[in-house]
Structure formats: C-alpha cells, structure tokens
mmCIF file of C-alpha atoms in Angstrom:
data_model
loop_
_atom_site.group_PDB
_atom_site.id
_atom_site.type_symbol
_atom_site.label_atom_id
_atom_site.label_comp_id
_atom_site.label_asym_id
_atom_site.label_seq_id
_atom_site.Cartn_x
_atom_site.Cartn_y
_atom_site.Cartn_z
ATOM 1 C CA UNK A 134 115.036 117.401 106.587
ATOM 2 C CA UNK A 135 113.895 114.009 107.725
ATOM 3 C CA UNK A 136 111.031 112.402 105.879
ATOM 4 C CA UNK A 137 107.958 110.770 107.326
ATOM 5 C CA UNK A 138 108.976 108.285 110.052
ATOM 6 C CA UNK A 139 107.085 105.199 110.925
ATOM 7 C CA UNK A 140 107.725 102.649 113.589
ATOM 8 C CA UNK A 141 107.978 99.831 114.025
ATOM 9 C CA UNK A 142 108.813 98.781 110.521
ATOM 10 C CA UNK A 143 107.693 95.257 111.182
ATOM 11 C CA UNK A 144 105.227 94.092 113.826
ATOM 12 C CA UNK A 145 104.092 90.579 114.614
ATOM 13 C CA UNK A 146 101.030 90.029 116.711
ATOM 14 C CA UNK A 147 98.930 87.005 117.706
ATOM 15 C CA UNK A 148 95.170 87.038 117.135
ATOM 16 C CA UNK A 149 93.459 89.004 119.867
ATOM 17 C CA UNK A 150 96.418 91.258 120.720
ATOM 18 C CA UNK A 151 96.674 94.980 120.139
ATOM 19 C CA UNK A 152 98.789 96.649 117.493
ATOM 20 C CA UNK A 153 100.047 100.215 117.837
ATOM 21 C CA UNK A 154 101.552 101.855 114.792
ATOM 22 C CA UNK A 155 103.297 105.217 115.089
ATOM 23 C CA UNK A 156 103.863 107.967 112.508
ATOM 24 C CA UNK A 157 105.932 111.142 112.869
ATOM 25 C CA UNK A 158 105.145 113.519 110.001
ATOM 26 C CA UNK A 159 107.682 115.583 108.175
ATOM 27 C CA UNK A 160 108.810 118.750 109.910
ATOM 28 C CA UNK A 161 106.276 121.501 109.328
ATOM 29 C CA UNK A 162 103.463 119.114 108.328
ATOM 30 C CA UNK A 163 100.348 119.054 110.473
ATOM 31 C CA UNK A 164 98.180 116.829 108.327
ATOM 32 C CA UNK A 165 98.514 113.047 108.587
ATOM 33 C CA UNK A 166 96.906 110.317 106.540
ATOM 34 C CA UNK A 167 96.810 106.597 107.092
ATOM 35 C CA UNK A 168 96.469 104.035 104.265
ATOM 36 C CA UNK A 169 96.430 100.199 104.243
ATOM 37 C CA UNK A 170 97.936 98.128 101.489
ATOM 38 C CA UNK A 171 96.953 94.504 101.049
ATOM 39 C CA UNK A 172 99.208 92.198 99.008
ATOM 40 C CA UNK A 173 99.071 93.034 95.301
ATOM 41 C CA UNK A 174 96.556 95.790 95.927
ATOM 42 C CA UNK A 175 96.726 99.578 95.843
ATOM 43 C CA UNK A 176 96.670 101.704 98.895
ATOM 44 C CA UNK A 177 93.299 102.252 100.526
ATOM 45 C CA UNK A 178 92.622 105.383 102.478
ATOM 46 C CA UNK A 179 91.690 104.888 106.109
ATOM 47 C CA UNK A 180 91.758 108.158 108.026
ATOM 48 C CA UNK A 181 92.848 111.777 107.835
ATOM 49 C CA UNK A 182 93.873 113.716 110.891
ATOM 50 C CA UNK A 183 95.039 117.149 111.753
ATOM 51 C CA UNK A 184 96.534 117.982 115.097
ATOM 52 C CA UNK A 185 94.096 116.781 117.784
ATOM 53 C CA UNK A 186 91.256 116.334 115.198
ATOM 54 C CA UNK A 187 89.988 113.578 113.034
ATOM 55 C CA UNK A 188 88.965 115.219 109.776
ATOM 56 C CA UNK A 189 87.824 112.190 107.732
ATOM 57 C CA UNK A 190 87.562 108.618 108.943
ATOM 58 C CA UNK A 191 85.425 107.331 106.135
ATOM 59 C CA UNK A 192 87.884 104.546 105.231
ATOM 60 C CA UNK A 193 88.337 103.257 108.788
ATOM 61 C CA UNK A 194 86.619 100.017 109.813
ATOM 62 C CA UNK A 195 83.918 100.759 112.312
ATOM 63 C CA UNK A 196 85.240 98.371 114.960
ATOM 64 C CA UNK A 197 88.631 97.731 116.523
ATOM 65 C CA UNK A 198 90.454 100.523 114.648
ATOM 66 C CA UNK A 199 91.170 103.992 116.068
ATOM 67 C CA UNK A 200 93.546 106.800 115.281
ATOM 68 C CA UNK A 201 94.795 109.882 117.015
ATOM 69 C CA UNK A 202 97.217 112.708 116.404
ATOM 70 C CA UNK A 203 97.842 114.444 119.746
ATOM 71 C CA UNK A 204 99.163 117.953 120.168
ATOM 72 C CA UNK A 205 102.542 116.528 121.110
ATOM 73 C CA UNK A 206 103.981 113.333 119.723
ATOM 74 C CA UNK A 207 103.342 111.056 116.783
ATOM 75 C CA UNK A 208 100.123 109.990 115.233
ATOM 76 C CA UNK A 209 99.020 106.545 116.433
ATOM 77 C CA UNK A 210 96.940 103.964 114.559
ATOM 78 C CA UNK A 211 95.575 101.451 117.009
ATOM 79 C CA UNK A 212 94.148 98.084 116.115
ATOM 80 C CA UNK A 213 92.490 96.147 118.940
ATOM 81 C CA UNK A 214 91.988 92.425 119.035
ATOM 82 C CA UNK A 215 93.776 91.854 115.737
ATOM 83 C CA UNK A 216 92.621 89.204 113.303
ATOM 84 C CA UNK A 217 94.575 87.540 110.440
ATOM 85 C CA UNK A 218 92.770 89.746 107.928
ATOM 86 C CA UNK A 219 94.500 92.822 109.484
ATOM 87 C CA UNK A 220 97.816 91.573 108.123
ATOM 88 C CA UNK A 221 98.920 94.289 105.705
ATOM 89 C CA UNK A 222 101.282 97.149 105.220
ATOM 90 C CA UNK A 223 100.134 100.383 106.877
ATOM 91 C CA UNK A 224 101.409 103.603 105.417
ATOM 92 C CA UNK A 225 101.293 107.013 106.898
ATOM 93 C CA UNK A 226 101.566 110.177 104.741
ATOM 94 C CA UNK A 227 101.843 113.809 105.733
ATOM 95 C CA UNK A 228 101.275 117.113 104.073
ATOM 96 C CA UNK A 229 101.735 120.741 105.064
ATOM 97 C CA UNK A 230 98.188 121.662 104.182
ATOM 98 C CA UNK A 231 94.848 120.118 103.398
ATOM 99 C CA UNK A 232 95.269 119.899 99.598
ATOM 100 C CA UNK A 233 99.005 119.711 99.371
ATOM 101 C CA UNK A 234 101.077 116.810 98.130
ATOM 102 C CA UNK A 235 101.224 113.820 100.433
ATOM 103 C CA UNK A 236 104.553 112.337 101.289
ATOM 104 C CA UNK A 237 104.655 108.750 102.458
ATOM 105 C CA UNK A 238 106.612 106.981 105.191
ATOM 106 C CA UNK A 239 108.251 103.549 104.757
ATOM 107 C CA UNK A 240 105.302 101.728 106.218
ATOM 108 C CA UNK A 241 104.714 99.242 109.020
ATOM 109 C CA UNK A 242 104.240 95.670 107.945
ATOM 110 C CA UNK A 243 101.863 93.962 110.361
ATOM 111 C CA UNK A 244 101.712 90.200 110.509
ATOM 112 C CA UNK A 245 98.996 88.531 112.572
ATOM 113 C CA UNK A 246 99.643 84.964 113.474
ATOM 114 C CA UNK B 239 83.597 99.673 93.098
ATOM 115 C CA UNK B 240 87.000 100.617 91.810
ATOM 116 C CA UNK B 241 87.176 104.314 91.291
ATOM 117 C CA UNK B 242 90.574 104.394 89.589
ATOM 118 C CA UNK B 243 91.273 101.562 87.093
ATOM 119 C CA UNK B 244 94.908 100.988 86.221
ATOM 120 C CA UNK B 245 96.395 98.815 83.501
ATOM 121 C CA UNK B 246 98.327 96.776 82.773
ATOM 122 C CA UNK B 247 98.856 94.782 85.980
ATOM 123 C CA UNK B 248 102.443 94.057 84.941
ATOM 124 C CA UNK B 249 104.717 95.201 82.177
ATOM 125 C CA UNK B 250 108.068 94.062 80.870
ATOM 126 C CA UNK B 251 110.054 96.534 78.788
ATOM 127 C CA UNK B 252 113.525 96.281 77.330
ATOM 128 C CA UNK B 253 116.175 98.768 78.411
ATOM 129 C CA UNK B 254 115.785 101.897 76.350
ATOM 130 C CA UNK B 255 112.194 101.269 75.497
ATOM 131 C CA UNK B 256 109.056 103.216 76.445
ATOM 132 C CA UNK B 257 106.940 102.071 79.312
ATOM 133 C CA UNK B 258 103.298 103.153 79.208
ATOM 134 C CA UNK B 259 100.849 102.794 82.088
ATOM 135 C CA UNK B 260 97.217 103.780 81.844
ATOM 136 C CA UNK B 261 94.591 104.890 84.330
ATOM 137 C CA UNK B 262 90.889 105.719 83.962
ATOM 138 C CA UNK B 263 88.480 107.302 86.472
ATOM 139 C CA UNK B 264 84.780 108.112 86.745
ATOM 140 C CA UNK B 265 84.642 110.699 89.520
ATOM 141 C CA UNK B 266 84.699 114.208 87.945
ATOM 142 C CA UNK B 267 85.348 115.692 91.381
ATOM 143 C CA UNK B 268 88.987 114.448 91.238
ATOM 144 C CA UNK B 269 91.244 117.492 90.890
ATOM 145 C CA UNK B 270 94.796 116.235 91.111
ATOM 146 C CA UNK B 271 96.409 113.166 89.673
ATOM 147 C CA UNK B 272 99.766 111.994 91.050
ATOM 148 C CA UNK B 273 101.871 108.993 90.158
ATOM 149 C CA UNK B 274 103.816 107.180 92.822
ATOM 150 C CA UNK B 275 106.750 104.778 92.475
ATOM 151 C CA UNK B 276 107.208 102.063 95.062
ATOM 152 C CA UNK B 277 110.212 99.723 95.508
ATOM 153 C CA UNK B 278 109.807 96.480 97.471
ATOM 154 C CA UNK B 279 109.740 97.103 101.172
ATOM 155 C CA UNK B 280 109.518 100.880 100.766
ATOM 156 C CA UNK B 281 106.817 103.490 100.876
ATOM 157 C CA UNK B 282 105.374 105.104 97.733
ATOM 158 C CA UNK B 283 107.373 108.061 96.472
ATOM 159 C CA UNK B 284 105.825 110.872 94.446
ATOM 160 C CA UNK B 285 107.087 110.756 90.880
ATOM 161 C CA UNK B 286 105.093 113.331 88.978
ATOM 162 C CA UNK B 287 101.581 114.875 89.214
ATOM 163 C CA UNK B 288 99.208 116.788 87.011
ATOM 164 C CA UNK B 289 96.064 118.901 87.383
ATOM 165 C CA UNK B 290 93.130 118.519 85.013
ATOM 166 C CA UNK B 291 93.628 121.930 83.361
ATOM 167 C CA UNK B 292 96.832 120.655 81.755
ATOM 168 C CA UNK B 293 96.999 118.027 79.020
ATOM 169 C CA UNK B 294 100.643 117.043 79.458
ATOM 170 C CA UNK B 295 103.422 117.428 81.975
ATOM 171 C CA UNK B 296 107.042 116.276 81.479
ATOM 172 C CA UNK B 297 109.739 115.892 84.054
ATOM 173 C CA UNK B 298 112.920 114.376 82.676
ATOM 174 C CA UNK B 299 112.103 110.910 81.283
ATOM 175 C CA UNK B 300 108.644 110.892 82.834
ATOM 176 C CA UNK B 301 105.585 112.311 81.103
ATOM 177 C CA UNK B 302 101.941 112.355 82.157
ATOM 178 C CA UNK B 303 99.333 112.648 79.427
ATOM 179 C CA UNK B 304 95.858 113.716 80.593
ATOM 180 C CA UNK B 305 92.601 113.459 78.625
ATOM 181 C CA UNK B 306 89.867 115.196 80.641
ATOM 182 C CA UNK B 307 87.024 114.361 78.255
ATOM 183 C CA UNK B 308 87.870 110.651 78.239
ATOM 184 C CA UNK B 309 88.665 110.688 81.946
ATOM 185 C CA UNK B 310 91.964 108.961 81.353
ATOM 186 C CA UNK B 311 95.606 109.656 82.129
ATOM 187 C CA UNK B 312 98.790 107.819 81.479
ATOM 188 C CA UNK B 313 102.434 107.664 82.492
ATOM 189 C CA UNK B 314 105.114 107.369 79.871
ATOM 190 C CA UNK B 315 108.663 106.443 80.921
ATOM 191 C CA UNK B 316 111.049 107.180 78.100
ATOM 192 C CA UNK B 317 114.412 105.404 77.724
ATOM 193 C CA UNK B 318 113.377 102.935 80.478
ATOM 194 C CA UNK B 319 116.211 101.730 82.691
ATOM 195 C CA UNK B 320 116.635 98.665 84.949
ATOM 196 C CA UNK B 321 116.554 101.030 87.899
ATOM 197 C CA UNK B 322 113.023 101.983 86.937
ATOM 198 C CA UNK B 323 111.880 98.458 87.783
ATOM 199 C CA UNK B 324 109.316 99.077 90.551
ATOM 200 C CA UNK B 325 105.550 99.167 91.111
ATOM 201 C CA UNK B 326 103.806 102.299 89.860
ATOM 202 C CA UNK B 327 100.518 103.564 91.236
ATOM 203 C CA UNK B 328 98.310 106.212 89.720
ATOM 204 C CA UNK B 329 96.117 108.105 92.094
ATOM 205 C CA UNK B 330 93.365 110.729 92.030
ATOM 206 C CA UNK B 331 92.475 113.199 94.721
ATOM 207 C CA UNK B 332 89.097 114.487 95.875
ATOM 208 C CA UNK B 333 89.322 116.959 98.718
ATOM 209 C CA UNK B 334 92.182 115.632 100.796
ATOM 210 C CA UNK B 335 91.720 111.922 100.030
ATOM 211 C CA UNK B 336 93.781 109.995 97.513
ATOM 212 C CA UNK B 337 92.247 107.008 95.650
ATOM 213 C CA UNK B 338 94.860 104.693 94.208
ATOM 214 C CA UNK B 339 94.854 102.326 91.281
ATOM 215 C CA UNK B 340 95.914 98.739 92.000
ATOM 216 C CA UNK B 341 99.407 99.228 90.630
ATOM 217 C CA UNK B 342 101.590 98.148 87.751
ATOM 218 C CA UNK B 343 104.643 96.058 88.294
ATOM 219 C CA UNK B 344 107.263 97.232 85.814
ATOM 220 C CA UNK B 345 110.285 95.172 84.977
ATOM 221 C CA UNK B 346 112.893 96.691 82.689
ATOM 222 C CA UNK B 347 115.133 93.969 81.266
ATOM 223 C CA UNK B 348 118.807 94.828 80.707
#
C-alpha cells in the first residue's frame, strides 16, 4: 500500500514564475492537507481539501496561492509569481476521514532564485 | 502567537539514556495530540499519539505523558539509540487542523 506521494521532490523557480506541487493521497484517503515548513520551524497548516471541495483554507496566504483536489487526479498546490520568501518545504498529508490520523508525504522542497 | 510551545530546541543524549521532550498548549479545544518523527529530507512520520482522556500511553520505547490540568504533554524515549537521532514535533489537533510545535532536534551519541 503506497504512502502519500508528492512530486516533484525538488523544484527550482525564478522569481515571478509559477510553481505547481502535486500530491497523491494514500489509497482510500479522500482528505488532503497542505503544510509549509520553513527552515528550523514547525509545519504550518495551509489548506484542507476533500474531493472537489476546499474545507478550510484559513492558513493559506490570500494572494498567489491556490489549491485544488479534483475528482480525478492528484491535489495541486499552485503558487503564482513566486518570491524568495516562498522557498520552503511543502508537505501534503492525507487521511481517510475528517478527524483521522494524518499521514505525510516526503515533501516538495521549493527554492526560489 | 505560538499555540503549541515545544522545548528544548535541541537535545543531546547518550546511548541508552532517556530523552524527554515537552510541549505546552493553551487551546482547550485541542482533542488529539500526536508526536511526529522527521529525518532530514523526509516527511514527518507519526510516532505515537494520545487523547486527553488518557494520562499516559506507551508503545515500545516511546511514552507520552499527558497532564490535562496543566495543559502539558511530553514524549519520553527510553533506552535512546543513535537511530533515534531526528527532529521530533509535537502537535495538537482542533477539528481537522494540526498545530505543530517548532520541533526538537535530538542527537543520540554512541
């Protein structure tokens, strides 16, 4: 049973470009969460999605960031017009239900030059 | 404001010793307290978790102690091994959202 998959594992973008991060949840999991981890910091919640719905986006920056979890395919975290401050590790987690244990993927490390 | 405070920031323990990491919270709506272990370049992996109606939970060498009245919980790693060297995060859940502490970098010396 494969775990949470994220790709790419590393992503380099120049300022002003777009970054697209993908997350495939564990089999049987329909709830996806995105977290951001800055160097030497804990993980910060960004957004919680269920298939085709955004349930909670209270941790998402108001501009440039968006997330989706379509009926088919992976969840996507999209960052438009990246800035250096967006450089971080972005982790996706999934769970089978709303208050079940969250299992994390290996993360995507975004570097903005 | 930091909702989950974790200490110490780093910890060095000799092989065979006990590692203790502490966390404190303010939000009484938290209803689930997991600990995650993270190795460099990897994602956090669930280690052990506890609910607030239980004061202690033990799984192998790992024990969570929970003090609801003090709003504190701690992770004890007994017989610490070099392979336990990693960053440990406590977390607390409200609804479906996890709030993490800043992490403790544990080094177990051989």
